[in-house]
Tab-separated table of N, CA and C in Angstrom:
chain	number	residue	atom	x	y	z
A	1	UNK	N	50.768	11.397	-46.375
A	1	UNK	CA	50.122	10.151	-46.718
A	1	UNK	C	48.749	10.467	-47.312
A	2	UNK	N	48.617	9.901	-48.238
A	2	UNK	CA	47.143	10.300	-49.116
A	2	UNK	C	46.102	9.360	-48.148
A	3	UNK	N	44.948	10.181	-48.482
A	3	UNK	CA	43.768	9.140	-47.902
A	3	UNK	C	43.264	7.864	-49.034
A	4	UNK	N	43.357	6.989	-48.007
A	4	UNK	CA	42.129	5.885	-48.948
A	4	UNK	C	40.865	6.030	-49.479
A	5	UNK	N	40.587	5.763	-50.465
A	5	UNK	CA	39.214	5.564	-50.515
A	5	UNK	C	37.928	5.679	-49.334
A	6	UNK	N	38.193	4.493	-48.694
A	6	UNK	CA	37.639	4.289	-47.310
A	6	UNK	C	37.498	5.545	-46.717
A	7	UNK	N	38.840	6.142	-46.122
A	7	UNK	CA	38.847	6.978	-45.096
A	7	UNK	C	38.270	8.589	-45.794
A	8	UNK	N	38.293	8.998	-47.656
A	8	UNK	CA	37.473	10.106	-47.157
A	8	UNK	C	36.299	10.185	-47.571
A	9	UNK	N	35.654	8.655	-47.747
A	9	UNK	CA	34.789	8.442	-47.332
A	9	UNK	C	33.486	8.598	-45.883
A	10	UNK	N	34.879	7.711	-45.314
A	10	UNK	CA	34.452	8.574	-43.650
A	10	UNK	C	34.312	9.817	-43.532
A	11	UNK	N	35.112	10.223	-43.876
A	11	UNK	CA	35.192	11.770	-43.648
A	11	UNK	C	34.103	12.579	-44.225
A	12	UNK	N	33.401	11.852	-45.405
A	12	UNK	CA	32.327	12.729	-46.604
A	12	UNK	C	31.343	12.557	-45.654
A	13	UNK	N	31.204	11.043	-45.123
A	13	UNK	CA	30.406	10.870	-44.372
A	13	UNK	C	29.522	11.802	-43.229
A	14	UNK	N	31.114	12.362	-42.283
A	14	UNK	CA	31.456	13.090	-41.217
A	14	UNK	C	30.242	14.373	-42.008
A	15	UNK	N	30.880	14.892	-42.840
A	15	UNK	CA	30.852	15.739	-43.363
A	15	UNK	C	28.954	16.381	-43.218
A	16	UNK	N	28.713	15.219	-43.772
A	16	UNK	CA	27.049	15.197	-44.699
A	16	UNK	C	26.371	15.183	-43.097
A	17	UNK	N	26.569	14.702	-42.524
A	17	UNK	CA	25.772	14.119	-41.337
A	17	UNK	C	26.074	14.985	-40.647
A	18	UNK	N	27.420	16.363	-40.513
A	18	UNK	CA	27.313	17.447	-39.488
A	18	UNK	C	26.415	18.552	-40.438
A	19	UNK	N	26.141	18.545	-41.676
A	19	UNK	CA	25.382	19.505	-42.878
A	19	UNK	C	24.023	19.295	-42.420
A	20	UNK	N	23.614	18.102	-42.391
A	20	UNK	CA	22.819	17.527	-42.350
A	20	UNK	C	21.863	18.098	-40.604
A	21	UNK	N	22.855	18.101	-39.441
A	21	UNK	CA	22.250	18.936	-38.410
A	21	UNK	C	22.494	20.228	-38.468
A	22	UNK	N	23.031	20.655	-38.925
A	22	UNK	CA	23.193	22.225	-39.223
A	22	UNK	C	21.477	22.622	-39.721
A	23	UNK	N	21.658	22.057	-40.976
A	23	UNK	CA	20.206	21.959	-41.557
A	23	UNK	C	18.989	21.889	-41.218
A	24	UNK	N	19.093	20.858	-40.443
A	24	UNK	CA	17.980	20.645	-39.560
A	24	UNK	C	17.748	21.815	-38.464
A	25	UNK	N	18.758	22.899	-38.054
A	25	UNK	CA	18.345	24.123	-37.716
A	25	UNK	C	17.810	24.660	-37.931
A	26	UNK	N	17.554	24.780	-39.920
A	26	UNK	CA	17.368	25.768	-40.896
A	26	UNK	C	18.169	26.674	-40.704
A	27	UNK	N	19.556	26.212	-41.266
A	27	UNK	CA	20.807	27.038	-41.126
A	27	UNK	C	21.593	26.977	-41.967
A	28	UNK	N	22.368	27.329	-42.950
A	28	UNK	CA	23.474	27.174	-43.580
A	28	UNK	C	24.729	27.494	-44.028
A	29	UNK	N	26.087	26.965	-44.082
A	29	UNK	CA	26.661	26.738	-44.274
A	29	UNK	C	27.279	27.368	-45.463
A	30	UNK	N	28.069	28.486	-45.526
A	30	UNK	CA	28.841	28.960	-46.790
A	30	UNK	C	30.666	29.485	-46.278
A	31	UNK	N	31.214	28.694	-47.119
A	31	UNK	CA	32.518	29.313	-47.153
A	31	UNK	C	33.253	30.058	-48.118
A	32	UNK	N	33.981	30.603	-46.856
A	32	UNK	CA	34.503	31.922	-47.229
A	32	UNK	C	35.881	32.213	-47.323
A	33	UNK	N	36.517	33.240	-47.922
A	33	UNK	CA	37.881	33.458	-47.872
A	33	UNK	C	38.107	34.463	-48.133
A	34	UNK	N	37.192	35.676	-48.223
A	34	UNK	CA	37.407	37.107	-47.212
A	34	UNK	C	37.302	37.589	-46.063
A	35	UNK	N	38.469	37.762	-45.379
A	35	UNK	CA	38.689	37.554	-44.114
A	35	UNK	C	38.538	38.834	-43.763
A	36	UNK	N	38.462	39.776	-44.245
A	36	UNK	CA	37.922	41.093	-43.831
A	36	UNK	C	36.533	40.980	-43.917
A	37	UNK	N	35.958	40.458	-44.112
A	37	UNK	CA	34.104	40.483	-44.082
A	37	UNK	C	34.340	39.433	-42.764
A	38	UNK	N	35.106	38.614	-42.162
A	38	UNK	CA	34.970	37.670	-41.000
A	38	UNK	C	35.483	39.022	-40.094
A	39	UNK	N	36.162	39.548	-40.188
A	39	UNK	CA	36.430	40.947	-39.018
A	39	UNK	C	35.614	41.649	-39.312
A	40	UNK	N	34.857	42.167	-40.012
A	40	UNK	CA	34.038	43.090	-39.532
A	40	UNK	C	32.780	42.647	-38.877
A	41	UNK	N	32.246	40.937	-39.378
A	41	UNK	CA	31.340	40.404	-38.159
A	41	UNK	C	31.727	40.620	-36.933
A	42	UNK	N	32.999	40.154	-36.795
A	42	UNK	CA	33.122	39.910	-35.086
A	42	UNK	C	33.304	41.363	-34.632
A	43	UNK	N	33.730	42.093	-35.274
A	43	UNK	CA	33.873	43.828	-34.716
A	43	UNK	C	32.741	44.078	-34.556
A	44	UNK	N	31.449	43.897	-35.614
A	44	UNK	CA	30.409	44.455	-35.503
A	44	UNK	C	29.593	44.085	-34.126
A	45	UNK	N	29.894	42.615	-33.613
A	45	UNK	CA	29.700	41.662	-32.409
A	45	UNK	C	30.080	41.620	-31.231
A	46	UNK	N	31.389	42.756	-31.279
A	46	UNK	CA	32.253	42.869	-29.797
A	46	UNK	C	32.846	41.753	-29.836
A	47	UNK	N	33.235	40.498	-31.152
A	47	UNK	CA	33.687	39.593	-30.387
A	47	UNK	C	35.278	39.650	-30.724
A	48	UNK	N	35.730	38.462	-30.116
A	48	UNK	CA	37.465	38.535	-29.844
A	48	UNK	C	37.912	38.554	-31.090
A	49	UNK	N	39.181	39.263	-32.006
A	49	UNK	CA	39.080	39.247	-33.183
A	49	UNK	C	40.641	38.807	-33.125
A	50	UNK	N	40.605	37.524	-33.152
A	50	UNK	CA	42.259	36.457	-33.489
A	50	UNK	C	43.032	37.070	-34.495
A	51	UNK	N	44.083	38.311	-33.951
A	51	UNK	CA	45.172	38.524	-35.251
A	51	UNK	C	45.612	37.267	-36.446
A	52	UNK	N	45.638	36.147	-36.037
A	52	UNK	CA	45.975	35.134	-37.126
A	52	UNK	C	44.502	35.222	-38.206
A	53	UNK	N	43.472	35.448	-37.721
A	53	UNK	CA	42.456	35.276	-38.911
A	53	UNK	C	42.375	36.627	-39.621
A	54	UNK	N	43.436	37.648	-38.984
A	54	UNK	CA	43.088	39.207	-39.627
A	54	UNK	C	43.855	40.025	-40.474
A	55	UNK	N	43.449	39.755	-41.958
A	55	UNK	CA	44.405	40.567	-42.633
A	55	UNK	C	45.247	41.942	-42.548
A	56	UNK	N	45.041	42.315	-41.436
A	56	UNK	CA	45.480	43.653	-41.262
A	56	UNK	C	47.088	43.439	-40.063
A	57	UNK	N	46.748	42.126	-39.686
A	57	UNK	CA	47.920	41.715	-38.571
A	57	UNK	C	48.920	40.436	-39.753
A	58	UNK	N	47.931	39.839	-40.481
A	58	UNK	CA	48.938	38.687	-40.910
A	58	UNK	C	48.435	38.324	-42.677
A	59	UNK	N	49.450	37.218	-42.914
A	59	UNK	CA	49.174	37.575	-44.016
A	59	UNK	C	48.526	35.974	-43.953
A	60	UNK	N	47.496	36.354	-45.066
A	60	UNK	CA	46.484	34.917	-45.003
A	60	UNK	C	46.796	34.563	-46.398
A	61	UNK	N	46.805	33.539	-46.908
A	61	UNK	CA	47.176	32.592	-48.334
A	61	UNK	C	45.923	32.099	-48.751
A	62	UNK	N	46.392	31.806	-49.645
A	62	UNK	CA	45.463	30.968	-50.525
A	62	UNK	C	44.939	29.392	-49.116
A	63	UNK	N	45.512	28.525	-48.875
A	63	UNK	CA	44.832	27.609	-47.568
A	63	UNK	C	44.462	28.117	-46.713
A	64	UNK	N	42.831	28.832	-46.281
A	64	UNK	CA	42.431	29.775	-45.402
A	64	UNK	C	40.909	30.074	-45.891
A	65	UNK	N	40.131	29.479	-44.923
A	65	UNK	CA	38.974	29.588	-44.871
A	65	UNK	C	38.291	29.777	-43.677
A	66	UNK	N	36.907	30.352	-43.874
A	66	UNK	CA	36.334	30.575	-42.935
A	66	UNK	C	35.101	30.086	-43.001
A	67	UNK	N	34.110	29.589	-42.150
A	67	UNK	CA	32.511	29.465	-42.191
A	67	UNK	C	31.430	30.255	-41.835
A	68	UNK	N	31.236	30.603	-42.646
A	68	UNK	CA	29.713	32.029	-42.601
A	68	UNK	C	28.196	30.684	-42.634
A	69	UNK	N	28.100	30.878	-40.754
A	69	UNK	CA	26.364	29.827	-40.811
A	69	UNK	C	25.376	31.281	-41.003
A	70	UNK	N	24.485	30.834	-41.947
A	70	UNK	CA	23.561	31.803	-42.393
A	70	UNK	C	22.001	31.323	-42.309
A	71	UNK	N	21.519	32.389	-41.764
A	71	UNK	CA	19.731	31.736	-41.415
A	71	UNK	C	19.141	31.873	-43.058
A	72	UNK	N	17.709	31.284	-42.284
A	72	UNK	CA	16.618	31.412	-43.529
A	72	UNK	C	16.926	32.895	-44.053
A	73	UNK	N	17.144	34.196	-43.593
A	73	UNK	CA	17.087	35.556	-43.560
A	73	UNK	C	18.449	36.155	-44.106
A	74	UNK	N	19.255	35.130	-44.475
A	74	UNK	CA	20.550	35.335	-44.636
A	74	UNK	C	21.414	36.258	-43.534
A	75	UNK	N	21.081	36.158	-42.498
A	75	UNK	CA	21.746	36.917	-41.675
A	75	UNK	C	22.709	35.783	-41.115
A	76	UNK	N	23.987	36.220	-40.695
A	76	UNK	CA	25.203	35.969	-40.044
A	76	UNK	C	24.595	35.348	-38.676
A	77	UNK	N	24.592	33.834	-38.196
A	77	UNK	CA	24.443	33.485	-36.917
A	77	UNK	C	25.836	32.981	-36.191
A	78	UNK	N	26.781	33.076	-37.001
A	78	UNK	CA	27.719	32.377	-36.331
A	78	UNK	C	28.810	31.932	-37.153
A	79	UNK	N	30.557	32.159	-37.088
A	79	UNK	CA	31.388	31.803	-37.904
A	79	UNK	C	32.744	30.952	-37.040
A	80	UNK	N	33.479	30.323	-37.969
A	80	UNK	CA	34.279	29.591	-37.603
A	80	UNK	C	35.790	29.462	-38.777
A	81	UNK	N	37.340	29.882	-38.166
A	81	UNK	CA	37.988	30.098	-39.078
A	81	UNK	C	39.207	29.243	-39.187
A	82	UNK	N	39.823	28.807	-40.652
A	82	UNK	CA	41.100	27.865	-40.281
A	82	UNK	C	42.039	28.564	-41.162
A	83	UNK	N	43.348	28.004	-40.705
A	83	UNK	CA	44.207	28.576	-41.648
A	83	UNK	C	45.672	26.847	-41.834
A	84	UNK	N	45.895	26.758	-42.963
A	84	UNK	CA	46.866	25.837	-43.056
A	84	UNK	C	48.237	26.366	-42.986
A	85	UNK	N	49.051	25.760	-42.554
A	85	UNK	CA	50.635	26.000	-42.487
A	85	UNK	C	51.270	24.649	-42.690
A	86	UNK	N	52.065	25.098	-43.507
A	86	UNK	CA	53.461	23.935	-44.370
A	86	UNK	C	54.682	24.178	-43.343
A	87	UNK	N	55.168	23.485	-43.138
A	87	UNK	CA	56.602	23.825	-41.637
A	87	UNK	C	56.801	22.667	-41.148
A	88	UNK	N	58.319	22.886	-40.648
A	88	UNK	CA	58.984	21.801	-40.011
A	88	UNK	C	58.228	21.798	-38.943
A	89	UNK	N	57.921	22.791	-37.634
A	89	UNK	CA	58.083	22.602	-36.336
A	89	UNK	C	57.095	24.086	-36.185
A	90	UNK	N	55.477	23.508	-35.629
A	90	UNK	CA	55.187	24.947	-35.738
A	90	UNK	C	54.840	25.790	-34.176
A	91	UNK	N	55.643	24.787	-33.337
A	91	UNK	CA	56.484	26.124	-31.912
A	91	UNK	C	56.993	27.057	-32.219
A	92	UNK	N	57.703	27.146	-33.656
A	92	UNK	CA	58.360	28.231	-34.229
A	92	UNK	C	57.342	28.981	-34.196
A	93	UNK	N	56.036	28.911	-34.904
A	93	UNK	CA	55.898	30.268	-35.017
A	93	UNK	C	55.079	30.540	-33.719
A	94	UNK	N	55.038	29.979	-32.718
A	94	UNK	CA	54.022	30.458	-31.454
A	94	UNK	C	55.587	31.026	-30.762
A	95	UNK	N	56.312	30.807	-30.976
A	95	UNK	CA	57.806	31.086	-29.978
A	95	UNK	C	58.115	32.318	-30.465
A	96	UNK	N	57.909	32.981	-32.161
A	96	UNK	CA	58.305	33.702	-32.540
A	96	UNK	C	57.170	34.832	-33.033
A	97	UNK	N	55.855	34.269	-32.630
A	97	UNK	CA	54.736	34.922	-32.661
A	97	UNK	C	54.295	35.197	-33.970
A	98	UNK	N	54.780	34.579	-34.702
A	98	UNK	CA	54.177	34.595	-36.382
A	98	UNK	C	52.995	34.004	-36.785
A	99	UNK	N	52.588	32.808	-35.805
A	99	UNK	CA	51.150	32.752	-35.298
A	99	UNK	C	49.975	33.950	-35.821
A	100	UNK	N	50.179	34.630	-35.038
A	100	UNK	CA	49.734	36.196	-34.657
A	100	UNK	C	49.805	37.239	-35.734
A	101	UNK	N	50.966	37.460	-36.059
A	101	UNK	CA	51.713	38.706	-36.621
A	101	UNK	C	52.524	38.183	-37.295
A	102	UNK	N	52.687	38.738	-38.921
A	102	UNK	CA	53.103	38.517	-40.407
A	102	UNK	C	54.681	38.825	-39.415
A	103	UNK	N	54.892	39.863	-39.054
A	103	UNK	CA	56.307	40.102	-38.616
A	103	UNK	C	57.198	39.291	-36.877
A	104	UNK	N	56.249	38.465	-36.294
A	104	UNK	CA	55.622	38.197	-35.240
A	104	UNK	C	55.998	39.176	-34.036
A	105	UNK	N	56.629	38.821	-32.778
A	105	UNK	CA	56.724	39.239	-31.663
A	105	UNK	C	57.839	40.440	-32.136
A	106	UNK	N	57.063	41.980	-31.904
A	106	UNK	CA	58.434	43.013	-32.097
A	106	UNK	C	59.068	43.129	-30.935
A	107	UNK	N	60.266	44.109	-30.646
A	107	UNK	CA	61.246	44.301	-29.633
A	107	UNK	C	59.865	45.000	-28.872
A	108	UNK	N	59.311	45.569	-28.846
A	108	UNK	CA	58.216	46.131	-27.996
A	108	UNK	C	57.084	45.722	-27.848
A	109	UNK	N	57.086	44.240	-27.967
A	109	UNK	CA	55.873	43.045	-27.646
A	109	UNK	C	55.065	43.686	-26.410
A	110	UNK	N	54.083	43.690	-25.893
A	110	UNK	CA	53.457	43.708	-25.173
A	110	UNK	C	53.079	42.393	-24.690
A	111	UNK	N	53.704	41.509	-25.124
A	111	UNK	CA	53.023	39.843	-25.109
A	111	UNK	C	54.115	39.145	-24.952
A	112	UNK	N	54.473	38.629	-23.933
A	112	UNK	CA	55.666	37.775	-23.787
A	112	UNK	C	54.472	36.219	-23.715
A	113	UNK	N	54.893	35.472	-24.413
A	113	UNK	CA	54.417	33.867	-24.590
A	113	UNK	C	55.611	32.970	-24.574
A	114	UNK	N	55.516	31.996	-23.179
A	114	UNK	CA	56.229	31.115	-22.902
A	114	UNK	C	55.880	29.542	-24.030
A	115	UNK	N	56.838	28.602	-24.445
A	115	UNK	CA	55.881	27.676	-25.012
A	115	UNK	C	56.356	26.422	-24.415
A	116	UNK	N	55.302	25.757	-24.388
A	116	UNK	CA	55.906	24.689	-23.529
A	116	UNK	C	55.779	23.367	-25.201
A	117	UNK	N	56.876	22.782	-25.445
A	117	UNK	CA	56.719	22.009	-26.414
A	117	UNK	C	56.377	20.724	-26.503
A	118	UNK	N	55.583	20.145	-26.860
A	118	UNK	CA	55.327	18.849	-26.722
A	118	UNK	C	56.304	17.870	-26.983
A	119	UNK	N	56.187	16.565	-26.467
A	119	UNK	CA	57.045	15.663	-26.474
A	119	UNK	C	57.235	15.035	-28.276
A	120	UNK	N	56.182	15.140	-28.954
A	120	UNK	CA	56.143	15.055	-30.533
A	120	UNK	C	55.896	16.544	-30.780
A	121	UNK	N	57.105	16.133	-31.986
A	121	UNK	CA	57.216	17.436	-33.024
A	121	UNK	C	56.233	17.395	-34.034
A	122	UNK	N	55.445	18.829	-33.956
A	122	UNK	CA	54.249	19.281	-34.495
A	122	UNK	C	55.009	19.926	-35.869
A	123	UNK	N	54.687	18.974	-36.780
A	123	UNK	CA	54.893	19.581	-38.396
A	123	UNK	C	54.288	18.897	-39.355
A	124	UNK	N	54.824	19.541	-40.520
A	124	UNK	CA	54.229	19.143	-42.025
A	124	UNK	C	53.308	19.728	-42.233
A	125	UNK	N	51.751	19.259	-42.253
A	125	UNK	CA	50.882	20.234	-42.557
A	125	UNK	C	49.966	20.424	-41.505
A	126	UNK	N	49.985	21.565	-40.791
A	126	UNK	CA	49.364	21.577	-39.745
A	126	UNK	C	48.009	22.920	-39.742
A	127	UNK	N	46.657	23.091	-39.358
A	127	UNK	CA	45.725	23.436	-39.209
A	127	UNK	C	45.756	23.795	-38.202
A	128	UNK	N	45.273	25.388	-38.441
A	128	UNK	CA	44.853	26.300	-37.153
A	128	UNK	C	43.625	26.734	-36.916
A	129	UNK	N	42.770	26.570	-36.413
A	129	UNK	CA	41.289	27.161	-36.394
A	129	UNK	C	41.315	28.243	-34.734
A	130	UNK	N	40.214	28.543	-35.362
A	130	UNK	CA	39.843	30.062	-34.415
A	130	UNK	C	38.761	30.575	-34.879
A	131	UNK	N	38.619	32.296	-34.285
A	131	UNK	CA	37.358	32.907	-34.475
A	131	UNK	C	35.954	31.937	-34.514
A	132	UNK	N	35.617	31.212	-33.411
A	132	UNK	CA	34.480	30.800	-33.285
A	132	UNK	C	33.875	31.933	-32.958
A	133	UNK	N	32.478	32.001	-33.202
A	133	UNK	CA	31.822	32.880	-32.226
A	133	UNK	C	30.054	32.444	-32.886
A	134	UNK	N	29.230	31.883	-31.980
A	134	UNK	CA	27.967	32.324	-32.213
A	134	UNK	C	26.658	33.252	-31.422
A	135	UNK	N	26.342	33.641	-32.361
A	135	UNK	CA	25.068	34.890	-31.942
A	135	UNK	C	24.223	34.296	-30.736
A	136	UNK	N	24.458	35.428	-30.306
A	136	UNK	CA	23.024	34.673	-28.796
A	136	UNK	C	22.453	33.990	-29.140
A	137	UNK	N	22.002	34.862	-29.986
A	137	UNK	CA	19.992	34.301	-30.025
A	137	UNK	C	20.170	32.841	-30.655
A	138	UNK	N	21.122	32.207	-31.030
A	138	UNK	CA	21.478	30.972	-31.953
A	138	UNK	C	22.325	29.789	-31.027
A	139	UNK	N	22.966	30.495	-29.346
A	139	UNK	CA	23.837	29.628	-29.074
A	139	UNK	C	22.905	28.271	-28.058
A	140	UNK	N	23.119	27.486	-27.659
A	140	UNK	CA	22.583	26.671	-27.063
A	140	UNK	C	22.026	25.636	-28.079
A	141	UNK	N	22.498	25.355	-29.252
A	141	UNK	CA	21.878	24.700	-30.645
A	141	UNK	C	23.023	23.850	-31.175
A	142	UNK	N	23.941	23.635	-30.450
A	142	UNK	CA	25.084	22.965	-31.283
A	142	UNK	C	26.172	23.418	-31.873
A	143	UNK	N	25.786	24.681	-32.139
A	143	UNK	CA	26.828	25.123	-33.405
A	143	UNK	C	28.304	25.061	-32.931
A	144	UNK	N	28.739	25.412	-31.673
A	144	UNK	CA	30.042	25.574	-31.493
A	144	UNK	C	30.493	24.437	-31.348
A	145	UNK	N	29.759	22.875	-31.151
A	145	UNK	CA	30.527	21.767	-31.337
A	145	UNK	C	29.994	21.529	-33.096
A	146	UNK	N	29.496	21.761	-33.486
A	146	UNK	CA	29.435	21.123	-34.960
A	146	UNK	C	30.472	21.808	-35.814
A	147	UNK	N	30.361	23.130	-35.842
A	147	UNK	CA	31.578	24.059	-36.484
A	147	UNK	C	32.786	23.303	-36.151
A	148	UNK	N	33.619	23.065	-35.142
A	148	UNK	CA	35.045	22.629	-35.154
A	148	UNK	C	34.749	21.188	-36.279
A	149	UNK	N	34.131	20.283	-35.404
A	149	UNK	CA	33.958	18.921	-35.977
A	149	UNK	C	34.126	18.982	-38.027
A	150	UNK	N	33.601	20.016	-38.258
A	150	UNK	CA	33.103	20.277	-39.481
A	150	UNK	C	34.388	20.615	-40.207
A	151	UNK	N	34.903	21.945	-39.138
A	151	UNK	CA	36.395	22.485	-40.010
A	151	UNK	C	37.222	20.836	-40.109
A	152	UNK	N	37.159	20.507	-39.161
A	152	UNK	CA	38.448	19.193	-38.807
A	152	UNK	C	37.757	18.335	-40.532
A	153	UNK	N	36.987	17.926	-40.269
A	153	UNK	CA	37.084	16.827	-41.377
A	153	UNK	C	37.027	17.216	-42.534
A	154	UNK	N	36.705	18.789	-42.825
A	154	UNK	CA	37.277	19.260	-44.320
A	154	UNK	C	38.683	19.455	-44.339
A	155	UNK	N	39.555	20.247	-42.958
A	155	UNK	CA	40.600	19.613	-43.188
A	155	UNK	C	41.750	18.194	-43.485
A	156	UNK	N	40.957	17.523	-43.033
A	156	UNK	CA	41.503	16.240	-43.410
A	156	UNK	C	41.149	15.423	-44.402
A	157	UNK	N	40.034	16.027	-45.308
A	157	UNK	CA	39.829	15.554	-46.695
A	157	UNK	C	40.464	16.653	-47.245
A	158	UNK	N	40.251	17.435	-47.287
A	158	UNK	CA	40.941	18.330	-48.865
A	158	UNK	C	42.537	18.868	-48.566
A	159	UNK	N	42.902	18.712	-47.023
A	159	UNK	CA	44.230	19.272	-47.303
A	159	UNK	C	45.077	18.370	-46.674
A	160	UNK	N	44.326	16.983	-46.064
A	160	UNK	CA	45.034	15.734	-45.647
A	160	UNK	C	46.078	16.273	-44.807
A	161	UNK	N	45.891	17.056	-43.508
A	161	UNK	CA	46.556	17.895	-42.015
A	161	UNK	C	47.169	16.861	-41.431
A	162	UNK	N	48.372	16.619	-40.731
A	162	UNK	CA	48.627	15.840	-39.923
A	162	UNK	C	48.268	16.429	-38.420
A	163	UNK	N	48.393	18.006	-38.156
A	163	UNK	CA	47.853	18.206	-37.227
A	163	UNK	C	46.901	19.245	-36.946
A	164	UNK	N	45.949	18.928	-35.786
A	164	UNK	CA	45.054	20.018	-35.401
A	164	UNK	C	45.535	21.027	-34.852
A	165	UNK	N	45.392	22.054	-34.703
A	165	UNK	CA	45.777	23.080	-33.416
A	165	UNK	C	44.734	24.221	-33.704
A	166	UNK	N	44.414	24.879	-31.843
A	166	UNK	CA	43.719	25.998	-31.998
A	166	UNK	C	43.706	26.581	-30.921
């Protein structure tokens, strides 16, 4: 279903007014879609590095972005990553671990994942976000609720998602 007028409106709205406190950090906002420069932040960080955001585990497409928040200094304070998927039913790929891994769950998984399925079937175009992570010295400022808020309503203006997931 296309958006109205109205609604990505709202959404521009959404949009400007989460830019808008970012800003007011003196912080900004650049996206990205080399996902090997988003792994080597979080490697460089110790932080958790989500095989779905990592080209070396899966394969990332053209719908796949990430958010690089950058200080006055241009240094890296903090990123946030999505990826879109087209699919009937996407338990498939958490059942079959393609989620994760281009090939998903091998015969020698180390990872057995049970799924419990919801009562509505999750399809069409559905949005995955991950790799949050912000820098110490930066957390206690918002960012990890403004980042999701932010991915969500660019997903739902530019790629019009029926669902969230993360």
């Amino acid at each position: 279903m296309q958006l109205s007028d109205e609604d990505f409106g709202l959404l521009q709205l959404s949009i400007d007014a989460i830019m808008a406190k970012i800003a007011d950090l003196h912080l900004s906002v650049v996206i990205e879609s080399n996902f090997e420069d988003l792994q080597q932040f979080l490697a460089a960080n110790d932080a958790d590095r989500n095989p779905t955001f990592n080209p070396v585990f899966s394969d990332i497409e053209q719908d796949a972005f990430w958010f690089r928040v950058i200080d006055e200094r241009r240094t890296i304070v903090a990123c946030h990553a999505d990826r879109i998927f087209r699919l009937d039913d996407f338990g498939d790929l958490l059942e079959t671990g393609q989620l994760w891994y281009r090939d998903g769950f091998g015969p020698h998984s180390p990872v057995e994942v049970r799924v419990e399925r919801p009562h509505t079937l999750v399809g069409g175009t559905v949005s995955h976000s991950g790799s949050l992570y912000v820098q110490p010295h930066s957390r206690g400022r918002g960012l990890s609720l403004y980042l999701p808020y932010l991915s969500r309503s660019v997903l739902l203006r530019n790629f019009n998602t029926s669902y969230h997931t993360g």
